[in-house]
Each structure stands twice: as structure tokens, then as C-alpha cells.
GROMACS .gro file of C-alpha atoms in nm:
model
  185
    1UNK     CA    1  -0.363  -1.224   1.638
    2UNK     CA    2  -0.511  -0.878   1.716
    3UNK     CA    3  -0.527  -0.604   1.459
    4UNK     CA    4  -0.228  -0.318   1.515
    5UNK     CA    5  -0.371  -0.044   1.631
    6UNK     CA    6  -0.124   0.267   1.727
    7UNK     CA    7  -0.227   0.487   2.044
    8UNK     CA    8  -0.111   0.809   1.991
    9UNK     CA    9   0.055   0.948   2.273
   10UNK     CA   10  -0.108   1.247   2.402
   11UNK     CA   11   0.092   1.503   2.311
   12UNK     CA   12   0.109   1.361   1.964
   13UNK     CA   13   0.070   1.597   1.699
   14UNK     CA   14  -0.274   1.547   1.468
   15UNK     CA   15  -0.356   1.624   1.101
   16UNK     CA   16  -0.635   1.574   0.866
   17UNK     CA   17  -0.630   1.288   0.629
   18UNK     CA   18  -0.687   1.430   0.285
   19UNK     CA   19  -0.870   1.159   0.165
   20UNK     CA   20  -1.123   1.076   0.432
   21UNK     CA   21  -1.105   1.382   0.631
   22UNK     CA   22  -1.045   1.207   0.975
   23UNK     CA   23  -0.836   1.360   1.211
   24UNK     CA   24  -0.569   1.102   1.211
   25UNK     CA   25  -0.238   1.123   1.482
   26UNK     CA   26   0.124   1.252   1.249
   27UNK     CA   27   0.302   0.972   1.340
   28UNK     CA   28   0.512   0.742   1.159
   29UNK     CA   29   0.485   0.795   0.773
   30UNK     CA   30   0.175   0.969   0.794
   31UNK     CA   31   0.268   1.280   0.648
   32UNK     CA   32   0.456   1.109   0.346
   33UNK     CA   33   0.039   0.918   0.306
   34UNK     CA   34  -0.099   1.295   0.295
   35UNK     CA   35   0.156   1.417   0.022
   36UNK     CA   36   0.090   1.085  -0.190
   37UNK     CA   37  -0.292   1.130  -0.162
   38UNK     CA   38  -0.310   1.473  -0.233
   39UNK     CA   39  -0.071   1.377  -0.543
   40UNK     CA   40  -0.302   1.141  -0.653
   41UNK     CA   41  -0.577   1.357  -0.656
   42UNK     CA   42  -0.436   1.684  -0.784
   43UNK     CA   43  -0.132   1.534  -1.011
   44UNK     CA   44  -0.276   1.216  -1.147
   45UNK     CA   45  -0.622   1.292  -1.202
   46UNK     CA   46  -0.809   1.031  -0.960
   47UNK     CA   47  -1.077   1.122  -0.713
   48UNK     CA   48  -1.109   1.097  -0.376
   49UNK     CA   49  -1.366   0.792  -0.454
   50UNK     CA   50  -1.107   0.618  -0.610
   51UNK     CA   51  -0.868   0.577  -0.316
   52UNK     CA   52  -0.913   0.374  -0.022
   53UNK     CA   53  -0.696   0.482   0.286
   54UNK     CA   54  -0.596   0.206   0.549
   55UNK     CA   55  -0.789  -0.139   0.330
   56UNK     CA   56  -0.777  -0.358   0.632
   57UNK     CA   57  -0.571  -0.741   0.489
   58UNK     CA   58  -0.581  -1.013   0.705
   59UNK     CA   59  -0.372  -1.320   0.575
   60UNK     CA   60  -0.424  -1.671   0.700
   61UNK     CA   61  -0.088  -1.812   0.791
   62UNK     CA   62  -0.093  -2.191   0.919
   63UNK     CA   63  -0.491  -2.122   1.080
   64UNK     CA   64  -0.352  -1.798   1.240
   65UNK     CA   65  -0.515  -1.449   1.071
   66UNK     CA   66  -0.281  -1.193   1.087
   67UNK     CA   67  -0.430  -0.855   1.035
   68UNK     CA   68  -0.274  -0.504   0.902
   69UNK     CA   69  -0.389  -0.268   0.647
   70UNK     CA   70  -0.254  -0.118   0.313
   71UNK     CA   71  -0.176   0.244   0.333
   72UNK     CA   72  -0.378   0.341  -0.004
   73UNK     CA   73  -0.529   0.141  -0.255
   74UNK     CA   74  -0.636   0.284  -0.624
   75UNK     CA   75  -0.902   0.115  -0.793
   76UNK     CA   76  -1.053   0.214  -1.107
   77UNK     CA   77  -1.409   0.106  -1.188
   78UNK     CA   78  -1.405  -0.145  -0.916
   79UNK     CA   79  -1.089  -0.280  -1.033
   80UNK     CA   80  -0.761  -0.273  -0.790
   81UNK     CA   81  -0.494  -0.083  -0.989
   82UNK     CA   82  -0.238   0.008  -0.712
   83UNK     CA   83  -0.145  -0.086  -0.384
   84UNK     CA   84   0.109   0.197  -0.226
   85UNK     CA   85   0.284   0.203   0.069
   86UNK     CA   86   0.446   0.513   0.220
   87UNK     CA   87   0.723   0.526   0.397
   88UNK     CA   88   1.028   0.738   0.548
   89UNK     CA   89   1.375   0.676   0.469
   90UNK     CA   90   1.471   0.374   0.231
   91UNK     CA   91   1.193   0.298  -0.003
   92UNK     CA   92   1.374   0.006  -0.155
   93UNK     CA   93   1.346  -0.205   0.219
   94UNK     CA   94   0.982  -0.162   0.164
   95UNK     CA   95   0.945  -0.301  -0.204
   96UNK     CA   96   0.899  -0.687  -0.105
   97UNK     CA   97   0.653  -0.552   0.126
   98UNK     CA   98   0.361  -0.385  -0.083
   99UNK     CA   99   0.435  -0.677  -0.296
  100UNK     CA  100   0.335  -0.977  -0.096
  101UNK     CA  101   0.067  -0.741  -0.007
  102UNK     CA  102  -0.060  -0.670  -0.327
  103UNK     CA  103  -0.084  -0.996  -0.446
  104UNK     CA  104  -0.262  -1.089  -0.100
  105UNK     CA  105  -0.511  -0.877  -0.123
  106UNK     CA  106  -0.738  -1.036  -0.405
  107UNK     CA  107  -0.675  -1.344  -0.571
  108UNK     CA  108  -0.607  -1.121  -0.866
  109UNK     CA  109  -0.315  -0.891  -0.799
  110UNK     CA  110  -0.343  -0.536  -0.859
  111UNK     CA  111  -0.084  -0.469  -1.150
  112UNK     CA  112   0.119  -0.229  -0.967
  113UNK     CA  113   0.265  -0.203  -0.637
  114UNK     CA  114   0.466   0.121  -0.568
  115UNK     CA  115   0.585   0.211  -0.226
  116UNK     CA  116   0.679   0.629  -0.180
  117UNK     CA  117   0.814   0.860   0.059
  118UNK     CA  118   0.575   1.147  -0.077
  119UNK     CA  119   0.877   1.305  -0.314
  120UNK     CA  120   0.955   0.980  -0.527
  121UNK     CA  121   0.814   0.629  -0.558
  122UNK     CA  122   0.931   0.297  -0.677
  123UNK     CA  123   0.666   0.129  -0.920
  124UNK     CA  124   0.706  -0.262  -0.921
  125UNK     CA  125   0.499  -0.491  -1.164
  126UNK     CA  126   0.305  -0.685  -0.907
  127UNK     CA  127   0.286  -1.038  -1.053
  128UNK     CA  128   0.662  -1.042  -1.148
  129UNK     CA  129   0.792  -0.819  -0.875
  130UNK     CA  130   1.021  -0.638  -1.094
  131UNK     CA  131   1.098  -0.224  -1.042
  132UNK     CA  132   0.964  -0.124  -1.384
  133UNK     CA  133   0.966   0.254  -1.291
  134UNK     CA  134   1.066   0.530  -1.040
  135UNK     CA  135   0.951   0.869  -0.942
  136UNK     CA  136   0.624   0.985  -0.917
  137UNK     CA  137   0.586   1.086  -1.265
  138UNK     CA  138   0.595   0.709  -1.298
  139UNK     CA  139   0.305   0.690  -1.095
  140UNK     CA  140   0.017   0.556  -1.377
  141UNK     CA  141  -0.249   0.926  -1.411
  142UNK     CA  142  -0.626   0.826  -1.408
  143UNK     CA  143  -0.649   0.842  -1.773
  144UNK     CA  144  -0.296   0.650  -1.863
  145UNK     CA  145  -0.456   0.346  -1.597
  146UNK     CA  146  -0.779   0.374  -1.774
  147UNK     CA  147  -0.606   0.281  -2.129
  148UNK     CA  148  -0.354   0.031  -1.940
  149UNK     CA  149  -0.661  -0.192  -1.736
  150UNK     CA  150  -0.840  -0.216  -2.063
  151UNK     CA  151  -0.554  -0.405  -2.180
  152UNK     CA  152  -0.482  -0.613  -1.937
  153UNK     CA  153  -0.665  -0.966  -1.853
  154UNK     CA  154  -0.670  -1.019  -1.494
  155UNK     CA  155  -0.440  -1.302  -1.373
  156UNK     CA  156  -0.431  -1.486  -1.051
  157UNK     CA  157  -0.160  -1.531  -0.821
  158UNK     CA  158  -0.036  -1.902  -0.796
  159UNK     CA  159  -0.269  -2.015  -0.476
  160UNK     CA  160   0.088  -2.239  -0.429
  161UNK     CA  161   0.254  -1.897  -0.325
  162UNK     CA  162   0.009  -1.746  -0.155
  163UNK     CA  163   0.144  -1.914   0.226
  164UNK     CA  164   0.477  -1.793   0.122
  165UNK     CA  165   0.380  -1.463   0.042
  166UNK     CA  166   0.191  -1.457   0.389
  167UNK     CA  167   0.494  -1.540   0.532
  168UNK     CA  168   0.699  -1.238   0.375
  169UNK     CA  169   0.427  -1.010   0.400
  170UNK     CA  170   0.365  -1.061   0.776
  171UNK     CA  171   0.744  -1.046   0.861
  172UNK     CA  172   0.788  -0.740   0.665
  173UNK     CA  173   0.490  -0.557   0.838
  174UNK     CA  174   0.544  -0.680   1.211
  175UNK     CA  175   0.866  -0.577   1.211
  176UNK     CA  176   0.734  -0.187   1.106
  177UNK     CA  177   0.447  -0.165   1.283
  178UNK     CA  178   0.696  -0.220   1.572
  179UNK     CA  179   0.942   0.031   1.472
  180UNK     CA  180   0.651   0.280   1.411
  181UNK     CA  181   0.492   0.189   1.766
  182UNK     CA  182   0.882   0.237   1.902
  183UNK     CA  183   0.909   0.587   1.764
  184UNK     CA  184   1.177   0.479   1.537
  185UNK     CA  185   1.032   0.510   1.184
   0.00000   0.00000   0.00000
């Protein structure tokens, strides 16, 4: 399957990513991405270095590679702490999502998974999927995932799930990148 790629329309509005400082096309929940990196930088401490905008996933789902990207990824001395997704409208429809993706990405999950809308996020422990938090002061600071990571032992996601979580992930994703592509997200 072919990577999603979304052709801005020509009279679509642009904007600077505040991250990478490409001039990226304000559709979708692109403008939600820009508040949540610019609150990672300036509220939580991290720096630009630490965020990765658009990590390109590709998941292997009965010999077929379907590929998408994760809005933002936070590591922290190499190590994955986040995976965030940003969205309009109902951040709870997108939990499952940035789930199954973080626990795709690497064989070791990040810890967190939090999906926002740019004024509030839901922050789900990865491995068991549970909501442990909400609102962006529940968003982990630089310093506060610093002291967390150096407490916590890696741990691999059950290879055994990983199909299923393809599954979920993929279903999840096609069915917004469509919406987006539609104009209706």
C-alpha cells in the first residue's frame, strides 16, 4: 500500500511547523500539532531536538506494509517517551489509536501515549492502555520524564499482539486519513 500523502488544494491556507520550520498546508488537525509543539517546548521544558514531527510507521499486516506516520514523538536521550496524536473534536475516538501505534512503533513501547486537541490531552499508559491522566498539565515536563525513564525497565510488547494491534491501528488511521483527505476532520 502507498504512503498517505495529502495534496493541499491550492487555495489551502499554509503555516510554519514550529518544530521543523517547513511550510506545511493548515489542514486537518494541523493547527492543534502547532499548539502541542510549541507547548512542549515552551511549557514542558523539551527542545526542539527532542521531538520528531510526522515519524513515518509502516506495519506489516498479513505481507501487506501499511504506511502512516505519528504526529509527534518525544524521546529523551534516545529513548521514546511519548507518542501524541492531535486531533479536532473527540479526543477519546482517538485513544485506541496512538495506542496500537505506540506500541508498533518499537518493540519496546513508549510509556505514554496521549492524544490532544492543543487545549487538553488524554495521557494513556501505553502497555496497559489505561487513561492514567488528562489535561495538559498531565503532559510528563522534560525534567518529571527524566526522573520517570530512569525508573522504568523497558518492556516489550507481546510479539503475539503485535498483528492485532496492526489490525486496530491501520483501521483507526485509514478511516482518518480519509476523513482528513474528505475535508471532514
Amino acid at each position: 500500500m502507498e504512503e498517505h500523502a495529502m495534496v493541499p488544494h491550492p487555495q489551502t491556507e499554509t503555516l510554519v511547523d514550529f518544530i521543523t520550520g517547513r511550510t506545511v498546508p493548515n489542514i486537518g488537525a494541523e493547527e492543534n500539532r502547532q499548539a502541542v509543539e510549541r507547548f512542549l517546548v515552551e511549557e514542558k521544558g523539551f527542545f526542539p531536538t527532542d521531538i520528531t514531527v510526522d515519524l513515518p510507521l509502516e506495519v506489516d499486516i498479513a505481507g501487506e506494509i501499511y504506511r502512516s506516520k505519528i504526529d509527534i514523538v518525544v524521546r529523551i536521550a534516545g529513548r521514546i517517551l511519548m507518542c501524541i496524536k492531535c486531533a479536532p473534536g473527540s479526543l477519546g475516538s482517538r485513544e485506541r489509536e496512538i495506542v496500537a501505534a505506540a506500541r508498533l512503533l518499537t518493540p519496546f513501547p513508549s510509556p505514554y501515549a496521549v492524544v490532544s486537541d492543543g487545549k487538553t490531552a488524554l495521557v494513556i499508559e501505553t502497555l496497559s492502555g489505561k487513561r492514567i491522566a488528562q489535561g495538559l498539565d498531565a503532559v510528563p515536563s522534560k525534567d518529571d520524564a527524566t526522573r520517570r525513564l530512569s525508573d522504568m525497565s523497558p518492556e516489550a510488547f507481546p510479539e503475539e499482539k503485535r498483528y492485532r494491534e496492526g489490525l486496530i491501528f491501520r483501521s483507526y488511521d485509514s478511516m482518518n486519513v480519509n476523513r482528513i483527505m474528505s475535508g471532514e476532520a
